[in-house]
Amino acid sequence: MIAIADSGSTKTDWVILDSNLNEVFRTNTIGFNPYFVTANDITAELQKNKDFVPIANKFTKVFFYGAGTSSQAMHEIVKNGLNKFFINAEFTIDHDLLAACYATYMGKPAMVCILGTGSNSCYFDGVNMREETKSLAYILGDEGSGNDLGKRVLRAFYTKKMPSHLAKAFDNCYNLSVEELNKNVYLKQFANTYLASFNTFVVEHKNDPFIQKIIYDAMSSFIEYQILPYEEARHSELNFIGSIAHIYEDIIRAVAAEYHLTVGHIIRKPIDNVVDYHKKYLIK
């Protein structure tokens, strides 16, 4: 059996194929970002999955693409966690940005962008992926992402920049003290997904002019820091994956137009395209 996984910081989508490349089932786990989980965490999470447990030793190949796996050290954390569970499998482990390339490739080179819990970008010519800028993750980077939007709305609330009607709605929704906020951000695991959870408030009020400016500024920062360094962006489409890109598609297209850039297609759930790419090009 063959497993193909696309993993962000929040969750992992799995598609399981038989030896004839027919789909057997799909399942989900938490995201296996090695900056936030250990190898033992990964193994333990898989052992809780009732779909996997009865057939774990039947897998011969596992293709895993995940956030945070761009360095060799982080790659090894994921591999060790998977290897303790899929004991008979060969592994291909790479960055989730490469999966995004596979998901958005439509026969011509393009810029590939991730906007989900985190954010990232690259240029993909159909075979080779090139990163002109490096991801600085949720503290120093991730412009335009869910956790970036969460930070922006939190900052606006606690610095009293948020209009009173929105501040009241935010306070009624969360009733969150600074002490509790700081504890969740600085002392607990998965601070990035915690920050991204405040995007729910952004979505609920996305038509408010103040919130619209927050979103617009976040997407402008994404363009400035993660797209403009690429010369190819001037003459290639920008293709997106991720829930944030899907939710704010209209604003993304408006911001891109301001920079004279062209947005191609936006894919919310890329796993189907990733599987199709593997069937066509990667699984022998």
Coordinates of C-alpha atoms in Angstrom, one line a residue:
M1 CA 0.0 0.0 0.0
I2 CA 1.0 3.6 -0.6
A3 CA 0.4 6.7 1.5
I4 CA 0.5 10.2 0.3
A5 CA 0.4 13.0 2.9
D6 CA 0.1 16.8 2.7
S7 CA 0.8 18.2 6.1
G8 CA 0.4 21.8 7.3
S9 CA 0.9 23.0 10.8
T10 CA -2.7 22.4 11.7
K11 CA -3.6 19.1 10.0
T12 CA -2.4 16.4 7.7
D13 CA -4.5 15.1 4.8
W14 CA -3.7 11.4 3.9
V15 CA -4.7 9.5 0.8
I16 CA -4.1 5.7 0.7
L17 CA -3.6 3.8 -2.6
D18 CA -3.4 0.1 -3.3
S19 CA -0.6 -1.3 -5.5
N20 CA -2.8 -0.6 -8.6
L21 CA -3.0 3.1 -7.6
N22 CA -6.7 2.9 -6.7
E23 CA -7.8 4.9 -3.7
V24 CA -8.5 2.8 -0.7
F25 CA -9.4 5.5 1.9
R26 CA -8.7 8.9 3.2
T27 CA -7.9 10.1 6.7
N28 CA -6.6 13.0 8.7
T29 CA -4.2 13.5 11.6
I30 CA -2.8 16.7 13.3
G31 CA -0.1 18.6 11.4
F32 CA 3.3 17.1 11.8
N33 CA 5.4 20.2 11.8
P34 CA 8.7 19.2 13.5
Y35 CA 9.1 22.6 15.0
F36 CA 6.1 21.8 17.2
V37 CA 6.0 18.0 17.5
T38 CA 8.6 15.4 18.2
A39 CA 9.2 12.0 16.5
N40 CA 7.4 10.3 19.4
D41 CA 4.5 12.7 19.0
I42 CA 4.1 11.7 15.4
T43 CA 4.2 8.0 16.2
A44 CA 1.7 8.4 19.0
E45 CA -0.7 10.3 16.8
L46 CA -0.5 7.6 14.1
Q47 CA -1.1 4.9 16.7
K48 CA -4.4 6.6 17.7
N49 CA -5.7 6.5 14.1
K50 CA -8.1 3.6 13.7
D51 CA -7.8 3.6 9.9
F52 CA -4.0 3.1 10.0
V53 CA -3.4 0.8 12.9
P54 CA -4.7 -2.5 11.4
I55 CA -2.6 -2.1 8.2
A56 CA 0.5 -0.2 9.3
N57 CA 2.9 -3.0 8.3
K58 CA 1.4 -3.3 4.8
F59 CA 2.7 0.1 3.6
T60 CA 5.6 -0.1 1.1
K61 CA 5.8 3.6 0.2
V62 CA 5.0 6.8 2.1
F63 CA 5.2 10.2 0.4
F64 CA 5.1 12.9 3.1
Y65 CA 5.2 16.6 2.4
G66 CA 5.1 18.8 5.4
A67 CA 5.5 22.3 6.8
G68 CA 8.8 22.7 8.6
T69 CA 10.7 19.9 6.9
S70 CA 13.0 22.0 4.7
S71 CA 16.2 21.3 6.8
Q72 CA 17.8 17.9 7.2
A73 CA 17.4 18.0 11.0
M74 CA 13.7 18.6 10.8
H75 CA 13.4 16.1 8.0
E76 CA 14.9 13.4 10.3
I77 CA 12.4 14.2 13.1
V78 CA 9.5 13.4 10.8
K79 CA 11.2 10.4 9.2
N80 CA 12.0 8.9 12.6
G81 CA 8.4 9.4 13.8
L82 CA 6.9 7.8 10.6
N83 CA 9.4 5.0 10.6
K84 CA 8.4 3.7 14.0
F85 CA 4.9 3.2 12.7
F86 CA 5.2 2.4 9.0
I87 CA 7.9 -0.2 9.7
N88 CA 8.1 -1.7 6.2
A89 CA 7.9 1.4 4.1
E90 CA 10.3 3.4 2.0
F91 CA 10.0 7.2 2.6
T92 CA 10.0 10.3 0.5
I93 CA 9.9 13.3 2.8
D94 CA 10.0 16.9 1.6
H95 CA 8.6 20.4 2.2
D96 CA 4.9 21.1 1.9
L97 CA 5.9 23.8 -0.6
L98 CA 6.9 21.0 -3.1
A99 CA 3.4 19.5 -2.6
A100 CA 2.0 22.9 -3.4
C101 CA 4.0 22.9 -6.6
Y102 CA 2.6 19.5 -7.6
A103 CA -0.9 20.6 -6.7
T104 CA -0.9 23.8 -8.7
Y105 CA 1.1 22.7 -11.8
M106 CA -1.0 23.0 -14.9
G107 CA 1.7 22.6 -17.6
K108 CA 3.5 25.9 -17.3
P109 CA 5.9 27.5 -14.9
A110 CA 4.4 29.7 -12.2
M111 CA 4.8 31.2 -8.8
V112 CA 3.5 28.9 -6.1
C113 CA 2.1 30.4 -2.9
I114 CA 0.9 28.8 0.4
L115 CA -1.5 30.8 2.6
G116 CA -2.8 28.7 5.4
T117 CA -1.8 28.6 9.1
G118 CA 1.6 29.8 7.8
S119 CA 2.7 31.1 4.4
N120 CA 5.5 30.4 1.9
S121 CA 6.3 30.9 -1.8
C122 CA 8.5 29.6 -4.6
Y123 CA 8.9 29.4 -8.3
F124 CA 8.2 26.1 -10.0
D125 CA 9.1 25.3 -13.6
G126 CA 7.4 21.9 -13.7
V127 CA 10.4 20.0 -12.4
N128 CA 12.5 22.2 -10.2
M129 CA 11.4 24.4 -7.3
R130 CA 13.4 27.5 -6.4
E131 CA 13.0 29.5 -3.2
E132 CA 14.3 33.1 -3.6
T133 CA 13.3 33.9 0.0
K134 CA 13.4 31.7 3.1
S135 CA 10.5 31.1 5.4
L136 CA 11.0 32.8 8.7
A137 CA 8.0 31.0 10.3
Y138 CA 5.3 32.5 12.5
I139 CA 7.4 34.8 14.7
L140 CA 9.5 36.6 12.0
G141 CA 7.6 35.8 8.9
D142 CA 4.4 34.0 7.6
E143 CA 3.1 37.2 6.1
G144 CA -0.6 37.0 5.0
S145 CA -1.1 33.7 6.9
G146 CA -3.8 32.8 9.4
N147 CA -1.4 33.4 12.3
D148 CA -0.3 36.7 10.8
L149 CA -4.0 37.8 10.6
G150 CA -4.5 36.6 14.2
K151 CA -1.5 38.6 15.4
R152 CA -2.7 41.7 13.6
V153 CA -6.2 41.6 15.1
L154 CA -4.9 40.8 18.6
R155 CA -2.5 43.7 18.3
A156 CA -5.3 46.0 17.2
F157 CA -7.5 45.0 20.1
Y158 CA -4.9 45.2 22.9
T159 CA -3.4 48.5 21.7
K160 CA -6.9 50.0 21.4
K161 CA -6.6 50.6 17.7
M162 CA -9.7 48.6 17.0
P163 CA -13.0 50.5 16.7
S164 CA -15.2 50.3 19.7
H165 CA -17.9 48.2 18.0
L166 CA -15.4 45.6 16.9
A167 CA -13.5 45.7 20.3
K168 CA -16.8 44.9 22.1
A169 CA -17.5 42.0 19.7
F170 CA -14.0 40.7 20.2
D171 CA -14.2 41.0 24.0
N172 CA -17.6 39.3 24.1
C173 CA -16.3 36.5 21.9
Y174 CA -13.1 35.7 23.7
N175 CA -13.1 37.4 27.1
L176 CA -9.3 37.0 27.0
S177 CA -6.9 38.5 29.5
V178 CA -3.4 39.5 28.4
E179 CA -2.0 37.0 31.0
E180 CA -3.9 34.1 29.4
L181 CA -3.0 35.3 25.9
N182 CA 0.7 35.4 26.7
K183 CA 0.5 32.0 28.4
N184 CA -1.0 30.4 25.3
V185 CA 1.5 32.1 23.0
Y186 CA 4.7 31.8 24.9
L187 CA 4.3 28.8 27.2
K188 CA 2.1 26.3 25.3
Q189 CA 2.7 24.1 22.3
F190 CA 1.3 25.1 18.9
A191 CA 1.4 28.8 19.3
N192 CA 1.1 29.3 15.6
T193 CA -2.2 27.5 15.3
Y194 CA -3.5 29.3 18.4
L195 CA -2.8 32.6 16.8
A196 CA -4.4 31.4 13.6
S197 CA -7.5 30.5 15.5
F198 CA -8.3 34.2 15.7
N199 CA -8.8 34.3 12.0
T200 CA -12.4 33.1 12.8
F201 CA -13.1 36.7 14.1
V202 CA -11.5 38.2 11.0
V203 CA -13.8 36.0 8.8
E204 CA -16.9 36.9 10.7
H205 CA -16.2 40.6 10.3
K206 CA -14.4 40.6 6.9
N207 CA -16.8 43.1 5.4
D208 CA -16.0 45.7 8.1
P209 CA -13.7 48.5 6.7
F210 CA -11.2 48.2 9.6
I211 CA -10.9 44.4 9.2
Q212 CA -10.7 44.7 5.4
K213 CA -7.7 47.0 5.9
I214 CA -6.1 44.4 8.2
I215 CA -6.5 41.7 5.6
Y216 CA -5.4 44.0 2.8
D217 CA -2.2 45.0 4.7
A218 CA -1.4 41.4 5.5
M219 CA -1.7 40.4 1.8
S220 CA 0.4 43.4 0.8
S221 CA 3.1 42.3 3.2
F222 CA 3.0 38.8 1.6
I223 CA 3.5 40.3 -1.8
E224 CA 6.2 42.6 -0.7
Y225 CA 8.2 40.0 1.3
Q226 CA 7.5 36.8 -0.5
I227 CA 6.7 37.6 -4.1
L228 CA 8.5 40.7 -5.3
P229 CA 12.0 39.3 -4.7
Y230 CA 11.3 36.9 -7.7
E231 CA 11.9 38.3 -11.1
E232 CA 9.6 35.6 -12.5
A233 CA 6.7 37.1 -10.7
R234 CA 6.5 39.9 -13.2
H235 CA 5.6 37.6 -16.0
S236 CA 4.2 34.4 -14.4
E237 CA 0.9 33.6 -12.7
L238 CA 0.7 33.4 -8.9
N239 CA -1.1 30.2 -8.0
F240 CA -2.2 29.7 -4.4
I241 CA -3.2 26.8 -2.1
G242 CA -4.6 27.0 1.4
S243 CA -7.7 28.0 3.4
I244 CA -6.6 31.6 3.9
A245 CA -6.1 32.1 0.1
H246 CA -9.5 30.6 -0.5
I247 CA -11.3 32.7 2.1
Y248 CA -9.7 36.0 1.0
E249 CA -9.4 35.4 -2.7
D250 CA -11.1 38.6 -3.7
I251 CA -8.7 40.7 -1.6
I252 CA -5.7 38.7 -2.8
R253 CA -6.6 39.4 -6.4
A254 CA -7.1 43.1 -5.7
V255 CA -3.8 43.4 -3.9
A256 CA -2.0 41.6 -6.7
A257 CA -3.5 43.9 -9.3
E258 CA -2.2 46.9 -7.4
Y259 CA 1.3 45.4 -7.9
H260 CA 0.5 44.6 -11.6
L261 CA 0.7 40.8 -10.8
T262 CA -1.6 38.1 -12.1
V263 CA -3.3 35.6 -9.9
G264 CA -4.0 32.3 -11.6
H265 CA -5.9 29.6 -9.7
I266 CA -6.5 29.2 -6.0
I267 CA -6.9 25.7 -4.6
R268 CA -8.3 25.2 -1.1
K269 CA -7.5 21.5 -0.6
P270 CA -4.6 20.4 -2.8
I271 CA -4.4 16.7 -1.9
D272 CA -6.4 15.5 -4.9
N273 CA -4.0 17.3 -7.3
V274 CA -1.0 16.0 -5.3
V275 CA -2.2 12.5 -5.7
D276 CA -2.8 12.9 -9.4
Y277 CA 0.7 14.3 -9.9
H278 CA 2.2 11.3 -8.1
K279 CA 0.2 8.9 -10.3
K280 CA 1.4 10.6 -13.5
Y281 CA 5.0 11.3 -12.7
L282 CA 6.4 9.9 -9.4
I283 CA 5.0 6.4 -8.6
K284 CA 6.5 3.7 -10.8

